[in-house]
CSV table of C-alpha atoms and ligand atoms in Angstrom, one decimal:
chain,number,residue,atom,x,y,z
Y,1,MET,CA,-17.2,165.9,0.9
Y,2,LEU,CA,-20.6,165.7,3.5
Y,3,GLU,CA,-18.7,168.8,5.5
Y,4,LYS,CA,-20.2,171.8,2.4
Y,5,ASP,CA,-23.6,171.1,4.0
Y,6,ILE,CA,-22.7,171.4,7.4
Y,7,GLN,CA,-23.0,174.9,8.9
Y,8,GLU,CA,-21.6,173.9,12.5
Y,9,VAL,CA,-20.2,171.4,14.1
Y,10,LEU,CA,-22.1,170.8,17.4
Y,11,PHE,CA,-20.0,168.1,19.1
Y,12,SER,CA,-16.8,167.1,17.4
Y,13,GLU,CA,-15.6,163.0,17.4
Y,14,GLU,CA,-13.7,164.0,21.0
Y,15,ALA,CA,-16.5,165.4,22.9
Y,16,LEU,CA,-19.0,162.8,21.3
Y,17,ALA,CA,-16.4,159.7,23.4
Y,18,LYS,CA,-16.1,161.8,26.3
Y,19,ARG,CA,-19.8,162.2,26.8
Y,20,VAL,CA,-20.5,158.0,25.8
Y,21,ASP,CA,-18.0,156.8,27.9
Y,22,GLU,CA,-19.7,159.7,30.8
Y,23,ILE,CA,-23.1,157.9,30.4
Y,24,ALA,CA,-21.6,154.3,30.3
Y,25,GLN,CA,-20.3,155.0,33.6
Y,26,GLU,CA,-23.2,155.6,35.1
Y,27,ILE,CA,-25.3,153.6,33.9
Y,28,ASN,CA,-22.1,150.7,35.1
Y,29,ARG,CA,-23.1,152.3,38.5
Y,30,ASP,CA,-26.6,152.1,38.4
Y,31,TYR,CA,-27.3,148.9,37.5
Y,32,GLU,CA,-24.1,147.4,39.4
Y,33,GLY,CA,-25.0,143.4,39.9
Y,34,LYS,CA,-27.9,143.5,37.0
Y,35,GLU,CA,-27.9,142.3,33.6
Y,36,VAL,CA,-29.3,145.3,31.1
Y,37,MET,CA,-30.8,145.0,27.9
Y,38,LEU,CA,-30.2,147.6,25.7
Y,39,ILE,CA,-32.7,148.0,22.8
Y,40,SER,CA,-31.8,150.2,20.0
Y,41,VAL,CA,-34.7,152.5,18.3
Y,42,LEU,CA,-33.3,152.0,14.8
Y,43,ARG,CA,-31.6,153.8,12.4
Y,44,GLY,CA,-30.5,156.9,14.6
Y,45,SER,CA,-29.3,155.5,17.5
Y,46,PHE,CA,-27.2,152.7,15.9
Y,47,VAL,CA,-23.3,154.4,15.9
Y,48,PHE,CA,-24.5,155.5,20.1
Y,49,MET,CA,-25.2,151.7,20.8
Y,50,ALA,CA,-22.1,150.7,19.1
Y,51,ASP,CA,-19.9,152.9,21.4
Y,52,LEU,CA,-22.2,152.8,24.7
Y,53,CYS,CA,-22.5,148.9,24.5
Y,54,ARG,CA,-18.6,148.7,24.2
Y,55,ARG,CA,-18.3,151.0,27.5
Y,56,ILE,CA,-20.8,148.7,29.8
Y,57,ASP,CA,-19.0,146.3,31.6
Y,58,LEU,CA,-22.2,144.7,32.5
Y,59,PRO,CA,-23.8,141.2,31.6
Y,60,CYS,CA,-25.5,143.1,28.3
Y,61,THR,CA,-27.8,141.8,25.4
Y,62,VAL,CA,-28.5,143.9,23.0
Y,63,ASP,CA,-31.9,144.1,20.7
Y,64,PHE,CA,-33.1,146.2,18.2
Y,65,MET,CA,-36.5,148.1,17.2
Y,66,SER,CA,-37.5,150.4,14.0
Y,67,VAL,CA,-40.6,152.7,14.3
Y,68,SER,CA,-41.7,155.3,11.6
Y,69,SER,CA,-42.8,158.2,12.4
Y,70,TYR,CA,-44.9,159.7,9.5
Y,71,GLY,CA,-44.6,163.3,9.0
Y,72,GLY,CA,-41.0,163.1,6.8
Y,73,GLY,CA,-39.2,165.8,6.4
Y,74,THR,CA,-38.0,167.0,9.4
Y,75,SER,CA,-40.4,166.4,11.8
Y,76,SER,CA,-42.1,163.5,12.7
Y,77,THR,CA,-46.3,163.4,13.9
Y,78,GLY,CA,-48.0,161.8,17.0
Y,79,GLN,CA,-48.5,158.6,14.4
Y,80,VAL,CA,-46.3,155.7,14.5
Y,81,GLN,CA,-46.3,152.9,13.4
Y,82,ILE,CA,-43.7,149.4,14.0
Y,83,THR,CA,-41.6,148.3,11.5
Y,84,LYS,CA,-39.6,145.6,13.2
Y,85,ASP,CA,-39.7,144.9,16.7
Y,86,LEU,CA,-37.4,142.9,18.9
Y,87,SER,CA,-36.2,139.4,18.4
Y,88,SER,CA,-36.8,138.7,22.1
Y,89,ASP,CA,-38.6,138.9,25.2
Y,90,ILE,CA,-38.5,141.8,27.8
Y,91,ALA,CA,-40.6,140.3,30.6
Y,92,GLY,CA,-38.6,140.9,34.1
Y,93,LYS,CA,-36.0,142.7,32.0
Y,94,ASP,CA,-34.2,145.6,33.0
Y,95,ILE,CA,-34.3,147.0,30.3
Y,96,ILE,CA,-32.3,150.6,28.7
Y,97,VAL,CA,-34.0,152.3,25.5
Y,98,ILE,CA,-31.5,153.8,23.4
Y,99,GLU,CA,-32.3,156.9,21.1
Y,100,ASP,CA,-30.7,159.1,19.0
Y,101,ILE,CA,-32.4,162.5,19.4
Y,102,LEU,CA,-35.6,163.0,21.8
Y,103,ASP,CA,-37.0,165.9,19.7
Y,104,SER,CA,-41.7,166.3,20.3
Y,105,GLY,CA,-41.2,162.6,22.5
Y,106,ASN,CA,-43.8,161.6,19.8
Y,107,THR,CA,-42.4,158.3,18.9
Y,108,LEU,CA,-40.9,157.8,22.7
Y,109,SER,CA,-43.8,158.2,23.9
Y,110,TYR,CA,-46.1,155.9,22.1
Y,111,LEU,CA,-42.7,153.3,22.3
Y,112,LEU,CA,-42.0,153.6,25.9
Y,113,LYS,CA,-45.5,152.5,26.7
Y,114,LEU,CA,-45.8,150.0,24.5
Y,115,LEU,CA,-42.8,148.4,25.5
Y,116,GLU,CA,-44.0,148.6,29.6
Y,117,GLN,CA,-47.2,146.6,28.7
Y,118,ARG,CA,-44.7,143.6,28.1
Y,119,LYS,CA,-43.9,143.8,31.8
Y,120,PRO,CA,-40.0,144.5,31.6
Y,121,ASN,CA,-38.6,144.9,35.5
Y,122,SER,CA,-37.5,148.3,34.6
Y,123,ILE,CA,-37.3,150.9,31.8
Y,124,ARG,CA,-35.2,153.6,31.4
Y,125,LEU,CA,-34.1,156.1,28.1
Y,126,CYS,CA,-31.0,156.9,27.0
Y,127,THR,CA,-30.4,159.2,24.3
Y,128,LEU,CA,-27.6,161.2,23.2
Y,129,LEU,CA,-29.4,164.4,22.1
Y,130,ASP,CA,-32.3,166.5,23.6
Y,131,LYS,CA,-34.2,168.9,22.2
Y,132,PRO,CA,-36.8,170.3,25.0
Y,133,ASP,CA,-38.4,173.1,23.6
Y,134,ARG,CA,-39.7,171.5,20.7
Y,135,ARG,CA,-41.6,168.7,23.5
Y,136,VAL,CA,-45.1,167.9,22.5
Y,137,LYS,CA,-45.1,164.8,25.0
Y,138,PRO,CA,-43.9,164.7,28.1
Y,139,VAL,CA,-40.6,162.0,28.4
Y,140,THR,CA,-38.7,160.9,31.4
Y,141,VAL,CA,-35.0,160.7,30.4
Y,142,THR,CA,-32.9,159.2,33.0
Y,143,TYR,CA,-29.6,159.5,30.9
Y,144,SER,CA,-28.8,162.1,28.5
Y,145,GLY,CA,-26.0,163.2,26.5
Y,146,PHE,CA,-26.8,167.0,25.8
Y,147,THR,CA,-29.2,169.5,25.7
Y,148,ILE,CA,-29.2,171.4,22.1
Y,149,PRO,CA,-31.3,174.4,20.7
Y,150,ASP,CA,-33.9,173.8,18.3
Y,151,ALA,CA,-32.3,173.0,14.5
Y,152,PHE,CA,-31.6,170.3,12.5
Y,153,VAL,CA,-28.4,168.1,13.2
Y,154,VAL,CA,-27.2,165.2,11.1
Y,155,GLY,CA,-23.8,162.8,12.0
Y,156,TYR,CA,-22.8,160.1,14.1
Y,157,GLY,CA,-26.0,158.3,13.0
Y,158,LEU,CA,-28.4,160.9,12.6
Y,159,ASP,CA,-29.9,161.4,9.2
Y,160,TYR,CA,-31.7,164.0,6.5
Y,161,ASP,CA,-33.3,162.0,4.0
Y,162,GLN,CA,-31.0,158.9,5.0
Y,163,LYS,CA,-27.9,160.7,4.4
Y,164,TYR,CA,-25.1,162.2,6.9
Y,165,ARG,CA,-25.1,159.2,8.8
Y,166,ASN,CA,-21.4,158.2,8.8
Y,167,LEU,CA,-20.6,161.5,9.7
Y,168,PRO,CA,-17.9,161.3,12.4
Y,169,TYR,CA,-19.3,163.9,14.2
Y,170,ILE,CA,-22.5,165.9,14.7
Y,171,GLY,CA,-23.4,169.4,13.3
Y,172,ILE,CA,-26.6,171.5,12.2
Y,173,LEU,CA,-27.6,171.2,8.7
Y,174,LYS,CA,-27.4,173.7,6.5
Y,175,PRO,CA,-31.5,175.0,6.3
Y,176,GLU,CA,-30.7,174.9,2.2
Y,177,VAL,CA,-30.1,171.7,1.8
Y,178,TYR,CA,-34.0,170.7,3.4
Y,179,GLY,CA,-35.3,174.2,2.0
Y,180,GLY,CA,-35.8,175.2,5.4
E,1,LIG,P1,-40.2,163.1,18.1
E,1,LIG,O1,-40.8,161.9,17.6
E,1,LIG,O2,-40.1,164.5,17.5
E,1,LIG,O3,-39.0,163.3,19.6
E,1,LIG,O4,-39.0,162.3,17.0
E,1,LIG,C1,-38.0,161.4,17.4
E,1,LIG,C2,-36.8,161.3,15.9
E,1,LIG,O5,-37.1,162.7,15.0
E,1,LIG,C3,-35.9,160.5,16.7
E,1,LIG,O6,-35.7,159.5,16.5
E,1,LIG,C4,-34.9,161.3,14.9
E,1,LIG,O7,-35.0,160.2,13.9
E,1,LIG,C5,-36.1,162.3,14.3
E,1,LIG,N1,-35.2,162.9,14.3
E,1,LIG,C6,-35.8,164.6,15.5
E,1,LIG,N2,-34.8,165.7,15.3
E,1,LIG,C7,-34.0,165.4,14.7
E,1,LIG,C8,-32.6,166.0,14.5
E,1,LIG,O8,-33.0,166.9,14.2
E,1,LIG,N3,-31.9,165.5,13.2
E,1,LIG,C9,-31.9,164.2,12.6
E,1,LIG,N4,-33.3,163.4,13.1
E,1,LIG,C10,-33.8,164.0,14.1
E,2,LIG,MG1,-34.5,157.9,15.4
């Protein structure tokens, strides 16, 4: 039923599972002997977070925060507001911020600056998808799942107008759905 709105499947369930496993193995190697704290940026990263954390074989805690980038529609703006803050203190911790997609970089450049002020021991960014063509603010990414072209994608946590998050794969949304 949701499938009729999808123009093209970019990453199947199987392709996603394989890549998520590869990223987790990289994290397992890089943080050997350490404890990590995964911070999921809601809501888009919840599916990726759930799959990734179950492939991580390290002492690990999780926390969640939610930000809204004003703009609506299919692009964000530079104005970012925290709508749900972390429940835990990150001072001295090794943090990995988990995002669904890095687009303009507005949201993450703001968020990373804010989290750095709380003095974690280290902070790295892990994003499932990266759209480098759309970057406005520079952001350093350590773990990136897939680089994609400038198209609006949904599924595996990513939404349009809060819908399509439950699709098990990632696909390009038909432009007529959002009037593009
Ligand atoms: P940025 O601030 O422009 O980097 O936007 C980041 C946020 O915009 C992501 O966390 C998503 O919530 C949303 N976003 C950007 N591109 C897409 C897309 O193609 N599909 C769904 N959400 C997107
Ligand atoms: Mg998001």
